[in-house]
PDB file of C-alpha atoms in Angstrom:
ATOM      1  CA  UNK Z 178       2.317-103.364 -41.797  1.00 48.00           C
ATOM      2  CA  UNK Z 179      -0.648-101.082 -42.112  1.00 52.00           C
ATOM      3  CA  UNK Z 180      -0.793-100.597 -38.367  1.00 59.00           C
ATOM      4  CA  UNK Z 181       2.690 -99.110 -38.038  1.00 66.00           C
ATOM      5  CA  UNK Z 182       1.605 -95.622 -39.067  1.00 67.00           C
ATOM      6  CA  UNK Z 183      -1.171 -95.283 -36.348  1.00 68.00           C
ATOM      7  CA  UNK Z 184       1.021 -96.894 -33.691  1.00 62.00           C
ATOM      8  CA  UNK Z 185       3.872 -94.386 -34.509  1.00 61.00           C
ATOM      9  CA  UNK Z 186       1.424 -91.480 -34.346  1.00 63.00           C
ATOM     10  CA  UNK Z 187       0.080 -92.718 -31.013  1.00 62.00           C
ATOM     11  CA  UNK Z 188       3.582 -93.025 -29.570  1.00 56.00           C
ATOM     12  CA  UNK Z 189       4.453 -89.556 -30.735  1.00 62.00           C
ATOM     13  CA  UNK Z 190       1.204 -88.301 -29.129  1.00 64.00           C
ATOM     14  CA  UNK Z 191       2.108 -90.003 -25.793  1.00 59.00           C
ATOM     15  CA  UNK Z 192       5.539 -88.540 -25.898  1.00 65.00           C
ATOM     16  CA  UNK Z 193       4.258 -85.129 -26.496  1.00 66.00           C
ATOM     17  CA  UNK Z 194       1.797 -85.390 -23.596  1.00 72.00           C
ATOM     18  CA  UNK Z 195       4.618 -86.688 -21.258  1.00 70.00           C
ATOM     19  CA  UNK Z 196       6.885 -83.853 -22.184  1.00 68.00           C
ATOM     20  CA  UNK Z 197       4.151 -81.253 -21.661  1.00 76.00           C
ATOM     21  CA  UNK Z 198       3.429 -82.671 -18.244  1.00 79.00           C
ATOM     22  CA  UNK Z 199       7.136 -82.681 -17.335  1.00 75.00           C
ATOM     23  CA  UNK Z 200       7.513 -79.100 -18.718  1.00 79.00           C
ATOM     24  CA  UNK Z 201       4.668 -77.832 -16.420  1.00 80.00           C
ATOM     25  CA  UNK Z 202       6.281 -79.526 -13.525  1.00 80.00           C
ATOM     26  CA  UNK Z 203       9.606 -77.936 -14.179  1.00 80.00           C
ATOM     27  CA  UNK Z 204       7.969 -74.587 -14.594  1.00 76.00           C
ATOM     28  CA  UNK Z 205       6.065 -74.736 -11.354  1.00 78.00           C
ATOM     29  CA  UNK Z 206       9.328 -75.816  -9.544  1.00 79.00           C
ATOM     30  CA  UNK Z 207      11.171 -72.694 -10.616  1.00 84.00           C
ATOM     31  CA  UNK Z 208      11.708 -70.045  -7.857  1.00 81.00           C
ATOM     32  CA  UNK Z 209      11.220 -66.568  -9.322  1.00 79.00           C
ATOM     33  CA  UNK Z 210      13.951 -65.311  -6.932  1.00 85.00           C
ATOM     34  CA  UNK Z 211      16.377 -67.688  -8.552  1.00 90.00           C
ATOM     35  CA  UNK Z 212      15.778 -66.833 -12.185  1.00 95.00           C
ATOM     36  CA  UNK Z 213      18.900 -65.359 -13.872  1.00 96.00           C
ATOM     37  CA  UNK Z 214      18.710 -61.747 -14.884  1.00 96.00           C
ATOM     38  CA  UNK Z 215      21.105 -62.003 -17.792  1.00 98.00           C
ATOM     39  CA  UNK Z 216      21.695 -65.227 -19.865  1.00 98.00           C
ATOM     40  CA  UNK Z 217      24.391 -65.669 -22.472  1.00 98.00           C
ATOM     41  CA  UNK Z 218      23.676 -68.272 -25.188  1.00 98.00           C
ATOM     42  CA  UNK Z 219      26.107 -69.826 -27.548  1.00 97.00           C
ATOM     43  CA  UNK Z 220      23.805 -70.935 -30.264  1.00 96.00           C
ATOM     44  CA  UNK Z 221      25.998 -73.807 -31.498  1.00 96.00           C
ATOM     45  CA  UNK Z 222      25.195 -76.781 -33.800  1.00 96.00           C
ATOM     46  CA  UNK Z 223      23.273 -75.359 -36.766  1.00 96.00           C
ATOM     47  CA  UNK Z 224      25.637 -76.826 -39.318  1.00 96.00           C
ATOM     48  CA  UNK Z 225      25.767 -80.272 -37.731  1.00 97.00           C
ATOM     49  CA  UNK Z 226      21.990 -80.245 -37.507  1.00 97.00           C
ATOM     50  CA  UNK Z 227      21.857 -79.621 -41.266  1.00 97.00           C
ATOM     51  CA  UNK Z 228      24.396 -82.374 -41.963  1.00 96.00           C
ATOM     52  CA  UNK Z 229      22.487 -84.931 -39.924  1.00 97.00           C
ATOM     53  CA  UNK Z 230      19.246 -83.900 -41.612  1.00 97.00           C
ATOM     54  CA  UNK Z 231      20.930 -84.282 -45.087  1.00 97.00           C
ATOM     55  CA  UNK Z 232      20.033 -80.618 -45.716  1.00 97.00           C
ATOM     56  CA  UNK Z 233      22.077 -77.673 -46.991  1.00 95.00           C
ATOM     57  CA  UNK Z 234      23.947 -75.684 -44.372  1.00 94.00           C
ATOM     58  CA  UNK Z 235      21.625 -72.741 -44.904  1.00 95.00           C
ATOM     59  CA  UNK Z 236      18.717 -74.838 -43.773  1.00 97.00           C
ATOM     60  CA  UNK Z 237      20.535 -75.406 -40.377  1.00 97.00           C
ATOM     61  CA  UNK Z 238      21.069 -71.650 -40.024  1.00 96.00           C
ATOM     62  CA  UNK Z 239      17.374 -70.953 -40.808  1.00 97.00           C
ATOM     63  CA  UNK Z 240      16.238 -73.530 -38.250  1.00 97.00           C
ATOM     64  CA  UNK Z 241      18.638 -71.909 -35.764  1.00 97.00           C
ATOM     65  CA  UNK Z 242      17.087 -68.499 -36.528  1.00 97.00           C
ATOM     66  CA  UNK Z 243      13.634 -69.875 -35.886  1.00 97.00           C
ATOM     67  CA  UNK Z 244      14.849 -71.175 -32.544  1.00 98.00           C
ATOM     68  CA  UNK Z 245      16.253 -67.752 -31.576  1.00 97.00           C
ATOM     69  CA  UNK Z 246      12.866 -66.087 -31.996  1.00 96.00           C
ATOM     70  CA  UNK Z 247      11.220 -68.826 -30.067  1.00 97.00           C
ATOM     71  CA  UNK Z 248      13.863 -68.678 -27.272  1.00 97.00           C
ATOM     72  CA  UNK Z 249      13.435 -64.895 -26.841  1.00 97.00           C
ATOM     73  CA  UNK Z 250       9.662 -65.645 -26.292  1.00 96.00           C
ATOM     74  CA  UNK Z 251      10.472 -68.131 -23.551  1.00 96.00           C
ATOM     75  CA  UNK Z 252      12.695 -65.554 -21.818  1.00 97.00           C
ATOM     76  CA  UNK Z 253       9.950 -62.952 -22.107  1.00 95.00           C
ATOM     77  CA  UNK Z 254       7.514 -65.408 -20.447  1.00 94.00           C
ATOM     78  CA  UNK Z 255       9.915 -65.899 -17.535  1.00 95.00           C
ATOM     79  CA  UNK Z 256      10.745 -62.179 -17.116  1.00 94.00           C
ATOM     80  CA  UNK Z 257      14.334 -62.645 -17.919  1.00 96.00           C
ATOM     81  CA  UNK Z 258      15.335 -59.071 -18.811  1.00 96.00           C
ATOM     82  CA  UNK Z 259      18.639 -59.588 -20.744  1.00 97.00           C
ATOM     83  CA  UNK Z 260      19.936 -62.096 -23.216  1.00 98.00           C
ATOM     84  CA  UNK Z 261      23.175 -62.153 -25.219  1.00 98.00           C
ATOM     85  CA  UNK Z 262      23.162 -64.333 -28.249  1.00 98.00           C
ATOM     86  CA  UNK Z 263      26.555 -65.495 -29.768  1.00 97.00           C
ATOM     87  CA  UNK Z 264      25.474 -65.576 -33.467  1.00 95.00           C
ATOM     88  CA  UNK Z 265      28.693 -64.916 -35.423  1.00 92.00           C
ATOM     89  CA  UNK Z 266      32.224 -64.767 -34.035  1.00 93.00           C
ATOM     90  CA  UNK Z 267      35.230 -63.089 -35.735  1.00 91.00           C
ATOM     91  CA  UNK Z 268      36.653 -66.626 -36.323  1.00 90.00           C
ATOM     92  CA  UNK Z 269      33.361 -67.541 -38.245  1.00 90.00           C
ATOM     93  CA  UNK Z 270      34.182 -64.736 -40.740  1.00 89.00           C
ATOM     94  CA  UNK Z 271      36.742 -67.219 -42.243  1.00 88.00           C
ATOM     95  CA  UNK Z 272      34.015 -69.519 -43.589  1.00 90.00           C
ATOM     96  CA  UNK Z 273      33.313 -69.850 -47.281  1.00 89.00           C
ATOM     97  CA  UNK Z 274      32.023 -66.816 -49.157  1.00 89.00           C
ATOM     98  CA  UNK Z 275      28.825 -68.649 -50.165  1.00 91.00           C
ATOM     99  CA  UNK Z 276      28.009 -69.704 -46.509  1.00 91.00           C
ATOM    100  CA  UNK Z 277      28.708 -66.335 -45.125  1.00 92.00           C
ATOM    101  CA  UNK Z 278      26.577 -64.590 -47.726  1.00 92.00           C
ATOM    102  CA  UNK Z 279      23.670 -66.887 -46.832  1.00 93.00           C
ATOM    103  CA  UNK Z 280      24.401 -66.533 -43.119  1.00 94.00           C
ATOM    104  CA  UNK Z 281      24.342 -62.687 -43.321  1.00 94.00           C
ATOM    105  CA  UNK Z 282      21.052 -62.733 -45.027  1.00 95.00           C
ATOM    106  CA  UNK Z 283      19.515 -65.085 -42.442  1.00 96.00           C
ATOM    107  CA  UNK Z 284      20.988 -62.922 -39.586  1.00 95.00           C
ATOM    108  CA  UNK Z 285      19.357 -59.830 -41.118  1.00 94.00           C
ATOM    109  CA  UNK Z 286      16.046 -61.549 -41.427  1.00 95.00           C
ATOM    110  CA  UNK Z 287      16.368 -62.774 -37.729  1.00 96.00           C
ATOM    111  CA  UNK Z 288      17.102 -59.149 -36.632  1.00 94.00           C
ATOM    112  CA  UNK Z 289      13.933 -58.026 -38.434  1.00 94.00           C
ATOM    113  CA  UNK Z 290      11.827 -60.724 -36.812  1.00 95.00           C
ATOM    114  CA  UNK Z 291      13.214 -59.838 -33.388  1.00 94.00           C
ATOM    115  CA  UNK Z 292      12.521 -56.195 -33.847  1.00 92.00           C
ATOM    116  CA  UNK Z 293       9.041 -56.857 -35.053  1.00 92.00           C
ATOM    117  CA  UNK Z 294       8.168 -59.431 -32.352  1.00 91.00           C
ATOM    118  CA  UNK Z 295       6.133 -58.422 -29.348  1.00 89.00           C
ATOM    119  CA  UNK Z 296       6.232 -61.443 -26.888  1.00 89.00           C
ATOM    120  CA  UNK Z 297       3.703 -60.779 -24.102  1.00 84.00           C
ATOM    121  CA  UNK Z 298       2.671 -57.647 -25.985  1.00 89.00           C
ATOM    122  CA  UNK Z 299       5.825 -55.720 -25.430  1.00 90.00           C
ATOM    123  CA  UNK Z 300       8.780 -55.038 -27.850  1.00 91.00           C
ATOM    124  CA  UNK Z 301      12.218 -56.548 -27.943  1.00 94.00           C
ATOM    125  CA  UNK Z 302      15.173 -54.200 -27.682  1.00 94.00           C
ATOM    126  CA  UNK Z 303      18.009 -55.198 -30.085  1.00 94.00           C
ATOM    127  CA  UNK Z 304      21.557 -54.160 -29.299  1.00 94.00           C
ATOM    128  CA  UNK Z 305      24.518 -55.255 -31.454  1.00 93.00           C
ATOM    129  CA  UNK Z 306      27.807 -56.203 -29.801  1.00 95.00           C
ATOM    130  CA  UNK Z 307      30.875 -56.832 -31.895  1.00 94.00           C
ATOM    131  CA  UNK Z 308      32.707 -55.046 -34.765  1.00 93.00           C
ATOM    132  CA  UNK Z 309      30.191 -53.727 -37.359  1.00 89.00           C
ATOM    133  CA  UNK Z 310      33.126 -52.807 -39.622  1.00 90.00           C
ATOM    134  CA  UNK Z 311      33.744 -56.470 -40.329  1.00 91.00           C
ATOM    135  CA  UNK Z 312      30.224 -56.952 -41.615  1.00 91.00           C
ATOM    136  CA  UNK Z 313      28.856 -56.257 -45.115  1.00 91.00           C
ATOM    137  CA  UNK Z 314      27.590 -52.704 -45.296  1.00 92.00           C
ATOM    138  CA  UNK Z 315      23.829 -53.666 -45.659  1.00 91.00           C
ATOM    139  CA  UNK Z 316      23.931 -55.784 -42.469  1.00 92.00           C
ATOM    140  CA  UNK Z 317      25.945 -53.185 -40.590  1.00 92.00           C
ATOM    141  CA  UNK Z 318      23.359 -50.484 -41.601  1.00 92.00           C
ATOM    142  CA  UNK Z 319      20.442 -52.821 -40.611  1.00 92.00           C
ATOM    143  CA  UNK Z 320      22.036 -53.301 -37.224  1.00 91.00           C
ATOM    144  CA  UNK Z 321      22.268 -49.567 -36.766  1.00 91.00           C
ATOM    145  CA  UNK Z 322      18.713 -48.940 -37.923  1.00 91.00           C
ATOM    146  CA  UNK Z 323      17.275 -51.666 -35.679  1.00 91.00           C
ATOM    147  CA  UNK Z 324      19.302 -50.554 -32.747  1.00 90.00           C
ATOM    148  CA  UNK Z 325      17.882 -47.103 -33.036  1.00 88.00           C
ATOM    149  CA  UNK Z 326      14.361 -48.171 -33.820  1.00 87.00           C
ATOM    150  CA  UNK Z 327      14.169 -50.636 -30.797  1.00 83.00           C
ATOM    151  CA  UNK Z 328      15.617 -48.104 -28.299  1.00 76.00           C
ATOM    152  CA  UNK Z 329      19.011 -49.641 -27.616  1.00 68.00           C
ATOM    153  CA  UNK Z 330      20.178 -46.081 -28.471  1.00 64.00           C
ATOM    154  CA  UNK Z 331      17.962 -44.204 -25.994  1.00 55.00           C
ATOM    155  CA  UNK Z 332      15.313 -41.886 -27.488  1.00 50.00           C
ATOM    156  CA  UNK Z 333      13.694 -38.957 -25.761  1.00 48.00           C
ATOM    157  CA  UNK Z 334      10.369 -37.113 -26.386  1.00 47.00           C
ATOM    158  CA  UNK Z 335       9.957 -33.435 -26.826  1.00 50.00           C
ATOM    159  CA  UNK Z 336       9.687 -32.855 -23.151  1.00 54.00           C
ATOM    160  CA  UNK Z 337      12.997 -34.738 -22.498  1.00 53.00           C
ATOM    161  CA  UNK Z 338      11.312 -37.973 -21.188  1.00 50.00           C
ATOM    162  CA  UNK Z 339      12.348 -41.460 -22.497  1.00 49.00           C
ATOM    163  CA  UNK Z 340      10.312 -42.358 -25.603  1.00 55.00           C
ATOM    164  CA  UNK Z 341       8.847 -45.698 -26.465  1.00 61.00           C
ATOM    165  CA  UNK Z 342       7.675 -48.683 -24.544  1.00 71.00           C
ATOM    166  CA  UNK Z 343       9.786 -50.560 -22.031  1.00 84.00           C
ATOM    167  CA  UNK Z 344      11.157 -53.695 -23.662  1.00 87.00           C
ATOM    168  CA  UNK Z 345      10.239 -57.224 -22.494  1.00 91.00           C
ATOM    169  CA  UNK Z 346      13.797 -58.441 -23.230  1.00 95.00           C
ATOM    170  CA  UNK Z 347      17.015 -56.580 -24.074  1.00 95.00           C
ATOM    171  CA  UNK Z 348      18.755 -58.744 -26.667  1.00 96.00           C
ATOM    172  CA  UNK Z 349      22.503 -58.289 -27.215  1.00 96.00           C
ATOM    173  CA  UNK Z 350      23.280 -59.726 -30.670  1.00 96.00           C
ATOM    174  CA  UNK Z 351      26.933 -60.732 -30.795  1.00 96.00           C
ATOM    175  CA  UNK Z 352      27.694 -60.556 -34.604  1.00 95.00           C
ATOM    176  CA  UNK Z 353      31.351 -60.129 -35.701  1.00 94.00           C
ATOM    177  CA  UNK Z 354      32.117 -60.568 -32.121  1.00 96.00           C
ATOM    178  CA  UNK Z 355      35.494 -61.643 -30.407  1.00 96.00           C
ATOM    179  CA  UNK Z 356      35.969 -61.601 -26.646  1.00 96.00           C
ATOM    180  CA  UNK Z 357      39.578 -60.737 -26.758  1.00 96.00           C
ATOM    181  CA  UNK Z 358      38.920 -57.951 -29.284  1.00 96.00           C
ATOM    182  CA  UNK Z 359      36.253 -56.523 -27.037  1.00 97.00           C
ATOM    183  CA  UNK Z 360      38.772 -56.127 -24.152  1.00 97.00           C
ATOM    184  CA  UNK Z 361      41.315 -54.536 -26.572  1.00 97.00           C
ATOM    185  CA  UNK Z 362      38.628 -52.177 -27.880  1.00 96.00           C
ATOM    186  CA  UNK Z 363      37.628 -51.252 -24.305  1.00 97.00           C
ATOM    187  CA  UNK Z 364      41.203 -50.429 -23.329  1.00 97.00           C
ATOM    188  CA  UNK Z 365      41.671 -48.366 -26.527  1.00 96.00           C
ATOM    189  CA  UNK Z 366      38.500 -46.380 -25.837  1.00 97.00           C
ATOM    190  CA  UNK Z 367      39.503 -45.834 -22.237  1.00 97.00           C
ATOM    191  CA  UNK Z 368      42.938 -44.430 -23.323  1.00 96.00           C
ATOM    192  CA  UNK Z 369      41.386 -42.261 -26.067  1.00 96.00           C
ATOM    193  CA  UNK Z 370      38.921 -40.838 -23.524  1.00 96.00           C
ATOM    194  CA  UNK Z 371      41.748 -40.168 -21.015  1.00 96.00           C
ATOM    195  CA  UNK Z 372      43.761 -38.440 -23.746  1.00 95.00           C
ATOM    196  CA  UNK Z 373      40.883 -36.142 -24.529  1.00 96.00           C
ATOM    197  CA  UNK Z 374      40.664 -35.180 -20.856  1.00 94.00           C
ATOM    198  CA  UNK Z 375      44.352 -34.455 -20.689  1.00 96.00           C
ATOM    199  CA  UNK Z 376      45.252 -37.418 -18.383  1.00 94.00           C
ATOM    200  CA  UNK Z 377      48.752 -38.721 -18.392  1.00 95.00           C
ATOM    201  CA  UNK Z 378      49.606 -42.419 -18.865  1.00 94.00           C
ATOM    202  CA  UNK Z 379      50.860 -42.493 -15.261  1.00 96.00           C
ATOM    203  CA  UNK Z 380      47.488 -41.118 -14.043  1.00 96.00           C
ATOM    204  CA  UNK Z 381      45.602 -43.668 -16.222  1.00 95.00           C
ATOM    205  CA  UNK Z 382      47.689 -46.549 -14.896  1.00 96.00           C
ATOM    206  CA  UNK Z 383      47.128 -45.439 -11.318  1.00 95.00           C
ATOM    207  CA  UNK Z 384      43.366 -45.236 -11.814  1.00 93.00           C
ATOM    208  CA  UNK Z 385      43.044 -48.422 -13.836  1.00 95.00           C
ATOM    209  CA  UNK Z 386      40.716 -51.012 -12.358  1.00 96.00           C
ATOM    210  CA  UNK Z 387      38.380 -53.788 -13.453  1.00 96.00           C
ATOM    211  CA  UNK Z 388      35.408 -51.447 -13.064  1.00 96.00           C
ATOM    212  CA  UNK Z 389      37.106 -48.810 -15.272  1.00 96.00           C
ATOM    213  CA  UNK Z 390      37.623 -51.394 -18.048  1.00 96.00           C
ATOM    214  CA  UNK Z 391      34.022 -52.677 -17.660  1.00 97.00           C
ATOM    215  CA  UNK Z 392      32.779 -49.138 -18.344  1.00 96.00           C
ATOM    216  CA  UNK Z 393      34.045 -49.429 -21.912  1.00 97.00           C
ATOM    217  CA  UNK Z 394      32.934 -52.925 -22.823  1.00 97.00           C
ATOM    218  CA  UNK Z 395      30.349 -53.481 -25.551  1.00 96.00           C
ATOM    219  CA  UNK Z 396      27.846 -54.366 -22.817  1.00 96.00           C
ATOM    220  CA  UNK Z 397      28.612 -51.457 -20.503  1.00 95.00           C
ATOM    221  CA  UNK Z 398      25.876 -50.486 -18.235  1.00 94.00           C
ATOM    222  CA  UNK Z 399      24.420 -54.013 -18.198  1.00 95.00           C
ATOM    223  CA  UNK Z 400      24.778 -56.685 -15.535  1.00 95.00           C
ATOM    224  CA  UNK Z 401      27.301 -59.527 -16.247  1.00 97.00           C
ATOM    225  CA  UNK Z 402      25.568 -62.749 -17.266  1.00 98.00           C
ATOM    226  CA  UNK Z 403      24.431 -65.034 -14.472  1.00 97.00           C
ATOM    227  CA  UNK Z 404      24.180 -68.050 -16.644  1.00 98.00           C
ATOM    228  CA  UNK Z 405      25.827 -68.983 -19.962  1.00 98.00           C
ATOM    229  CA  UNK Z 406      24.332 -71.864 -21.974  1.00 98.00           C
ATOM    230  CA  UNK Z 407      26.119 -73.682 -24.810  1.00 98.00           C
ATOM    231  CA  UNK Z 408      24.332 -76.208 -26.993  1.00 98.00           C
ATOM    232  CA  UNK Z 409      25.621 -79.090 -29.169  1.00 96.00           C
ATOM    233  CA  UNK Z 410      27.672 -80.746 -26.395  1.00 94.00           C
ATOM    234  CA  UNK Z 411      30.753 -78.558 -26.718  1.00 94.00           C
ATOM    235  CA  UNK Z 412      32.296 -77.464 -23.466  1.00 95.00           C
ATOM    236  CA  UNK Z 413      34.413 -74.374 -24.130  1.00 93.00           C
ATOM    237  CA  UNK Z 414      34.005 -70.610 -24.109  1.00 93.00           C
ATOM    238  CA  UNK Z 415      35.225 -69.889 -27.535  1.00 95.00           C
ATOM    239  CA  UNK Z 416      35.961 -66.191 -26.678  1.00 95.00           C
ATOM    240  CA  UNK Z 417      32.397 -65.455 -25.586  1.00 97.00           C
ATOM    241  CA  UNK Z 418      32.076 -62.651 -22.987  1.00 97.00           C
ATOM    242  CA  UNK Z 419      35.494 -63.494 -21.639  1.00 97.00           C
ATOM    243  CA  UNK Z 420      35.558 -60.430 -19.236  1.00 97.00           C
ATOM    244  CA  UNK Z 421      31.827 -60.568 -18.178  1.00 97.00           C
ATOM    245  CA  UNK Z 422      31.788 -64.301 -17.512  1.00 97.00           C
ATOM    246  CA  UNK Z 423      34.294 -64.275 -14.662  1.00 95.00           C
ATOM    247  CA  UNK Z 424      31.614 -65.361 -12.169  1.00 95.00           C
ATOM    248  CA  UNK Z 425      28.978 -66.797 -14.519  1.00 97.00           C
ATOM    249  CA  UNK Z 426      27.465 -70.233 -14.130  1.00 97.00           C
ATOM    250  CA  UNK Z 427      27.850 -72.540 -17.183  1.00 97.00           C
ATOM    251  CA  UNK Z 428      25.343 -75.011 -18.539  1.00 97.00           C
ATOM    252  CA  UNK Z 429      26.265 -77.358 -21.435  1.00 97.00           C
ATOM    253  CA  UNK Z 430      23.371 -78.961 -23.338  1.00 97.00           C
ATOM    254  CA  UNK Z 431      23.807 -81.988 -25.633  1.00 97.00           C
ATOM    255  CA  UNK Z 432      21.095 -80.809 -28.046  1.00 97.00           C
ATOM    256  CA  UNK Z 433      22.070 -79.002 -31.162  1.00 98.00           C
ATOM    257  CA  UNK Z 434      20.664 -75.448 -31.216  1.00 98.00           C
ATOM    258  CA  UNK Z 435      17.792 -76.059 -33.576  1.00 98.00           C
ATOM    259  CA  UNK Z 436      16.706 -79.035 -31.441  1.00 97.00           C
ATOM    260  CA  UNK Z 437      16.885 -77.122 -28.155  1.00 98.00           C
ATOM    261  CA  UNK Z 438      13.546 -77.360 -26.505  1.00 96.00           C
ATOM    262  CA  UNK Z 439      11.685 -75.323 -23.868  1.00 95.00           C
ATOM    263  CA  UNK Z 440      12.096 -78.328 -21.503  1.00 95.00           C
ATOM    264  CA  UNK Z 441      15.895 -78.249 -22.071  1.00 96.00           C
ATOM    265  CA  UNK Z 442      15.811 -74.491 -21.108  1.00 97.00           C
ATOM    266  CA  UNK Z 443      13.771 -75.140 -18.033  1.00 96.00           C
ATOM    267  CA  UNK Z 444      16.258 -77.883 -16.996  1.00 95.00           C
ATOM    268  CA  UNK Z 445      19.110 -75.390 -17.334  1.00 96.00           C
ATOM    269  CA  UNK Z 446      17.214 -72.893 -15.190  1.00 97.00           C
ATOM    270  CA  UNK Z 447      16.503 -75.510 -12.501  1.00 95.00           C
ATOM    271  CA  UNK Z 448      20.165 -76.451 -12.593  1.00 95.00           C
ATOM    272  CA  UNK Z 449      21.195 -72.878 -12.177  1.00 96.00           C
ATOM    273  CA  UNK Z 450      18.784 -72.405  -9.216  1.00 93.00           C
ATOM    274  CA  UNK Z 451      20.402 -75.279  -7.316  1.00 91.00           C
ATOM    275  CA  UNK Z 452      23.947 -73.834  -7.495  1.00 88.00           C
ATOM    276  CA  UNK Z 453      25.517 -71.883  -4.640  1.00 81.00           C
ATOM    277  CA  UNK Z 454      27.113 -68.895  -6.191  1.00 74.00           C
ATOM    278  CA  UNK Z 455      30.256 -67.647  -4.270  1.00 73.00           C
ATOM    279  CA  UNK Z 456      31.713 -64.965  -6.554  1.00 69.00           C
ATOM    280  CA  UNK Z 457      35.263 -66.020  -5.493  1.00 64.00           C
ATOM    281  CA  UNK Z 458      34.587 -66.103  -1.757  1.00 61.00           C
TER     282      UNK Z 458
END
């Protein structure tokens, strides 16, 4: 009986070594020319993780927040410039008041941690995508402050040049986000802009194109995601980047988000690198 503890520790150590070797092999196999430039991540499974652990739901959300900060560090190491994190959908706003209150606090703390982090010695740029009017005022205000502080709203110096350091990763934080609503908002903004410029509806209809709508999306000016990862074994889009994901590759991982490991991420990247992207051709 007394030997079980040392045996278990020894097995855990061997497993850790084996995964470290496997992870290094995966990393060396990656072709830098086949690394996605924009990754969307559906951070799913926090509540199930907490339930399996016999812990409060908030513990799952906190573990998921820790994983987000860790994940952005992985992306920085691999020179992945853009990441979109699906953290809170408009449907999630229907959860209980107690859970939402805890979740909003955890999201706020996560935003602070991202803004303060410097993976590889460079800052992270935080850019909210969604409907801030759906959020509690303190969180909406924090989003605005961090967006400004990290340069998602461009800043210029006195001589008119861009101010601040180039970010290692541009992180779109989808909070209070719905894919259908994003498209509706884009069309509304397009029509409002056309009205201000004195364009008629007939002229707008004649000029309307996918590119024109893309110009008004929350992610305008950014490349569409090359790869979208969803954790927890679920295999559906759930309204995430519905317009932008038209030609994205998808990878579904069984691991719950707090359990998602670097080796799981490298597997996803390896899988992406083997795919032949045709973009409808």
